GROMACS .gro file of C-alpha atoms in nm:
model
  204
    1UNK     CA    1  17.315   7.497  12.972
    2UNK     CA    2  16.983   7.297  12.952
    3UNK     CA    3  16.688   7.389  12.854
    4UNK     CA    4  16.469   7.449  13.128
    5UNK     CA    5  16.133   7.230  13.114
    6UNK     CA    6  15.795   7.380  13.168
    7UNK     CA    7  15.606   7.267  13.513
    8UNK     CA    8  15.290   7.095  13.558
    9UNK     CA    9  15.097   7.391  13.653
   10UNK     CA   10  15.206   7.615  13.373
   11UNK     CA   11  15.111   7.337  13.089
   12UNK     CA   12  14.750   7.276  13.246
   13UNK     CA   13  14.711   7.678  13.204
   14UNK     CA   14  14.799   7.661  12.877
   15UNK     CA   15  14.654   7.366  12.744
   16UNK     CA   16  14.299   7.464  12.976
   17UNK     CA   17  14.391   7.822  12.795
   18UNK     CA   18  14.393   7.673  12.436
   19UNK     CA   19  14.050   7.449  12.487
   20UNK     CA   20  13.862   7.755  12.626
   21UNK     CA   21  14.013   7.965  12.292
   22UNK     CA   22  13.904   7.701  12.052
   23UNK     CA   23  13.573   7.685  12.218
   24UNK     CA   24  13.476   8.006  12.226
   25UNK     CA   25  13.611   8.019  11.870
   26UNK     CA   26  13.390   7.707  11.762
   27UNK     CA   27  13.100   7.865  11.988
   28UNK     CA   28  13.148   8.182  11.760
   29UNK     CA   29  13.128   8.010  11.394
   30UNK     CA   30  12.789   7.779  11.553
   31UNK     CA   31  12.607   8.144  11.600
   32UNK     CA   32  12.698   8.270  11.278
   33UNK     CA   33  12.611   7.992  11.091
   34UNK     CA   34  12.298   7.981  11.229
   35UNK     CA   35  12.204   8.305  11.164
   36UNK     CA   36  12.269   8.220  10.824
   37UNK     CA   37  12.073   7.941  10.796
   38UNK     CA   38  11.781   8.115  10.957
   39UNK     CA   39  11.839   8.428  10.674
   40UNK     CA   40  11.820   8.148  10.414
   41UNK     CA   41  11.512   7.962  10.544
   42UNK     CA   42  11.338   8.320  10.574
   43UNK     CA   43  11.408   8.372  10.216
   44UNK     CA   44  11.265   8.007  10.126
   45UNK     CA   45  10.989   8.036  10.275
   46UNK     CA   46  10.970   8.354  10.052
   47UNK     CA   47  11.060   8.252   9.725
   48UNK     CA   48  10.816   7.915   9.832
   49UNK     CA   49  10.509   8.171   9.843
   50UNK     CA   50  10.602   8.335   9.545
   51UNK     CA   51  10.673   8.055   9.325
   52UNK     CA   52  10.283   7.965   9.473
   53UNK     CA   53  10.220   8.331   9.341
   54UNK     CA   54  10.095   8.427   9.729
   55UNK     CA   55  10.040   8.755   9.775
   56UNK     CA   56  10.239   8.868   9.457
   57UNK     CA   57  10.044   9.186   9.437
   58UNK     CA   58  10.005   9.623   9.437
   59UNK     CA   59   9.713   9.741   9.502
   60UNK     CA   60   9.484  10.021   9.577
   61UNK     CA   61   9.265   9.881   9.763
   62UNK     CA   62   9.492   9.720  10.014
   63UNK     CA   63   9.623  10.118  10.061
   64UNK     CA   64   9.245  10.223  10.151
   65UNK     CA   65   9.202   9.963  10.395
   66UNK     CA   66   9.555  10.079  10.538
   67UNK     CA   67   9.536  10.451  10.528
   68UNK     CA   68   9.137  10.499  10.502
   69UNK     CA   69   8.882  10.610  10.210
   70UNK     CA   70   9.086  10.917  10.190
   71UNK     CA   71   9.361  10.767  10.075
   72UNK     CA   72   9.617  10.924   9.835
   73UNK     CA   73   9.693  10.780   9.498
   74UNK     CA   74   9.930  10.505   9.602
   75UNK     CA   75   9.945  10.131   9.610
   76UNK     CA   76  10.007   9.893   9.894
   77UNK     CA   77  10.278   9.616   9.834
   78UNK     CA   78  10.308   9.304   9.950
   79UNK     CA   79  10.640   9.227  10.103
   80UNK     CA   80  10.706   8.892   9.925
   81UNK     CA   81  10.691   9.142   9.578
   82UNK     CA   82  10.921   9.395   9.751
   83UNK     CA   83  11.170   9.161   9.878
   84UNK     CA   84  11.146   8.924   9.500
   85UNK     CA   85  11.235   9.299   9.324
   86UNK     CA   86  11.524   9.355   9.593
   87UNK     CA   87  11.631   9.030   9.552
   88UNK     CA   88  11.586   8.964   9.931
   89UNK     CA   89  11.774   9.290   9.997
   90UNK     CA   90  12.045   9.185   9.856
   91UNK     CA   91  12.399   9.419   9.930
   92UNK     CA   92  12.438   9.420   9.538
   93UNK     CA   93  12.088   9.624   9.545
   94UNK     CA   94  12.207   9.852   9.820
   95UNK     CA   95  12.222  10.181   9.661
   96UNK     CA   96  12.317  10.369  10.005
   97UNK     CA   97  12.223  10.436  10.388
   98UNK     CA   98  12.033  10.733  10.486
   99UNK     CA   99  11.933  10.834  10.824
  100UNK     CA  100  11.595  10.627  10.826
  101UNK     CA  101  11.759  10.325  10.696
  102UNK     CA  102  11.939  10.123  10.367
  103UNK     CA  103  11.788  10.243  10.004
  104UNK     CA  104  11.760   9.929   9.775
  105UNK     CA  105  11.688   9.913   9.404
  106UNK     CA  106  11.408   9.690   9.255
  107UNK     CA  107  11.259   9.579   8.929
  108UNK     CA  108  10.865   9.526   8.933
  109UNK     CA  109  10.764   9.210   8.736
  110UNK     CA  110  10.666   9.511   8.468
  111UNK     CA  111  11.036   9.642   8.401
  112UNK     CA  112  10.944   9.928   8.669
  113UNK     CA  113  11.255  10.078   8.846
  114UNK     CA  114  11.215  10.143   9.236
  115UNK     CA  115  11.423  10.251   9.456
  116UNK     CA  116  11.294  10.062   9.866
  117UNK     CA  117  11.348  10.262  10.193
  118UNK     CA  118  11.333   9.980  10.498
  119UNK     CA  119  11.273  10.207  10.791
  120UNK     CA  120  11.483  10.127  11.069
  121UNK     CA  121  11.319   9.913  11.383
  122UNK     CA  122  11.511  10.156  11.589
  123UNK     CA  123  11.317  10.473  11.488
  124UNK     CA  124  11.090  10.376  11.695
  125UNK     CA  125  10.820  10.497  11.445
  126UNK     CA  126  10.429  10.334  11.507
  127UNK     CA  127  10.198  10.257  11.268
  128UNK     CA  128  10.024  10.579  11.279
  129UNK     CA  129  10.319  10.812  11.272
  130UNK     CA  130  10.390  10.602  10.954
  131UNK     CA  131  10.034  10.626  10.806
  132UNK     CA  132  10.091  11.019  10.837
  133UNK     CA  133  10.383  11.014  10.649
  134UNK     CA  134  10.251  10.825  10.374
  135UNK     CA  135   9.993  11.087  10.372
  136UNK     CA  136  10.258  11.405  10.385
  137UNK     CA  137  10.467  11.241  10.117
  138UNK     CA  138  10.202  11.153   9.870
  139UNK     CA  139  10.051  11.495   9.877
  140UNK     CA  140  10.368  11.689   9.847
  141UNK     CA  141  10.391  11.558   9.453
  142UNK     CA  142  10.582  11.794   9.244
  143UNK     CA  143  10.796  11.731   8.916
  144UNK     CA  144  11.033  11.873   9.097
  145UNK     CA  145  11.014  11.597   9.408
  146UNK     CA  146  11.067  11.211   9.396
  147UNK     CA  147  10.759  11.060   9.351
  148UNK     CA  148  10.615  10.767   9.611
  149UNK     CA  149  10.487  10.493   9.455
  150UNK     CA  150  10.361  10.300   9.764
  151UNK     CA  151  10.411  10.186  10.137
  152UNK     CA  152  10.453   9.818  10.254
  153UNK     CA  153  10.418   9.666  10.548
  154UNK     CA  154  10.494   9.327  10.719
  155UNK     CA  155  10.534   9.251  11.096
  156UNK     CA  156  10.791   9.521  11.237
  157UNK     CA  157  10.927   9.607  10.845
  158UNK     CA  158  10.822   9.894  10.710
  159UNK     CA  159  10.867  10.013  10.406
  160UNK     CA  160  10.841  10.347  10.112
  161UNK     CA  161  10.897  10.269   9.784
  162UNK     CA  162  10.961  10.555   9.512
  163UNK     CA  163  11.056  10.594   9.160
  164UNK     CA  164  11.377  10.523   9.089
  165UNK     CA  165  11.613  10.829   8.976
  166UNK     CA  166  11.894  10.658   8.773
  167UNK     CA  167  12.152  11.001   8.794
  168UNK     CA  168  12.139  10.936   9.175
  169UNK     CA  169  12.113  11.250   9.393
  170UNK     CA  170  12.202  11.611   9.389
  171UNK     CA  171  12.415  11.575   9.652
  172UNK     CA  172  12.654  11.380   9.438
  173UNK     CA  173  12.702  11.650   9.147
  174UNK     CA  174  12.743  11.942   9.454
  175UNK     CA  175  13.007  11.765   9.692
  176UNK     CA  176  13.133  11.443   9.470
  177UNK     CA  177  13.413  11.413   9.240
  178UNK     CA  178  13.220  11.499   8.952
  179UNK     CA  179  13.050  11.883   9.017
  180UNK     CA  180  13.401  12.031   8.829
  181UNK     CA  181  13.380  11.850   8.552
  182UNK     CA  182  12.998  11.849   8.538
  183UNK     CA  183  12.813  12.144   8.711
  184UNK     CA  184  12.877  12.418   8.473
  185UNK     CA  185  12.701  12.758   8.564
  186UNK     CA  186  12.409  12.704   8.354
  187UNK     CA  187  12.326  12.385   8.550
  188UNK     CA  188  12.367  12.577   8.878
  189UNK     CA  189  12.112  12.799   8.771
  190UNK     CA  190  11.840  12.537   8.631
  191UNK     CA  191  11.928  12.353   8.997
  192UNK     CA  192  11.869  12.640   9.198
  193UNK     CA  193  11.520  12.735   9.015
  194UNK     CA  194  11.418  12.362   9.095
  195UNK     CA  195  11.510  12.426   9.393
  196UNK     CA  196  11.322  12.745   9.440
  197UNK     CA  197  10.962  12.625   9.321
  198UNK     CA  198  11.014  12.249   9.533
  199UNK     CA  199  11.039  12.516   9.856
  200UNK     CA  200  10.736  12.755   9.722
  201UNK     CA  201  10.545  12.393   9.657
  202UNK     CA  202  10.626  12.264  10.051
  203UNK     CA  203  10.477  12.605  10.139
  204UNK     CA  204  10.167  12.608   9.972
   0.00000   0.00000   0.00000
């Protein structure tokens, strides 16, 4: 018995089938490649400014313009020294993802340890529901709290930087792997007086 040979119709389908596949494919590959070429250029134009030493800077005085002559005892930060201690936001910096948005660690030009939170765009937060945070945060100090360090902010990004607490969060010693080993009964205790005065301090 022969083989039976395709007709006409049915090769033009598949060869029209294949082009249209390959194109969308190639169509595809063009967009992502683009997008990271625009990443790249963003970050150029970056490390251009602070190889220039533009706007490498903390200050106080940038967060009393920002937040008023009432201002709490925290620095502004420019974005091209947040995103040169992130390295650009790199995923090797990303220490996690909250509800707000990714966590990054930095390194200040000093040696300083900080740990970033980029505020999602999607919050939908404004710059004055952001101000008052600043504000809440930065009064609510306690040795018992993470301690803000500053705010930055740059177009749509907008960012909280605190210290940066190396044993990572309670959270991991309570639910992770590690709280049988690790969270012996005298540690429960010392956690839940912490706990205790951080709540009488947010009541105050």
């Amino acid at each position: 018995i022969g083989k039976k040979s395709l007709s006409s119709p049915k090769i033009v389908a598949i060869v029209l089938g294949g082009v249209v596949l390959i194109g969308l494919i190639l169509l595809c590959l063009r967009r992502f490649v683009s997008k990271l070429k625009e990443k790249k250029r963003g970050n150029d134009v970056l490390r251009m400014g602070l190889r220039k030493g533009q706007g490498h800077s903390a200050e106080m005085l940038g967060s009393q313009e920002m937040l008023g002559e009432n201002a709490p005892d925290v620095c502004f930060f420019n974005y091209n020294l947040v995103a040169s201690a992130t390295d650009f936001f790199s995923d090797e910096n990303k220490l996690g993802q909250c509800g707000f948005g990714p966590v990054y660690k930095g390194i200040l030009p000093g040696g300083q340890e900080i740990a970033v939170k980029k505020l999602s765009r999607k919050s939908g937060q404004g710059m004055e529901e952001f101000k008052n945070e600043i504000m809440l945060i930065a009064k609510l100090q306690h040795r018992n709290l993470v301690r803000i360090l500053g705010f930055c902010w740059f177009g749509e990004e907008k960012m909280l930087l605190y210290e940066y607490m190396p044993n990572k969060s309670l959270e991991c010693y309570i639910l992770g792997p590690v709280k049988i080993e690790k969270l012996h009964w005298s540690s429960r205790f010392t956690i839940s007086e912490g706990i205790t005065k951080g709540v009488e301090t947010l009541q105050q």
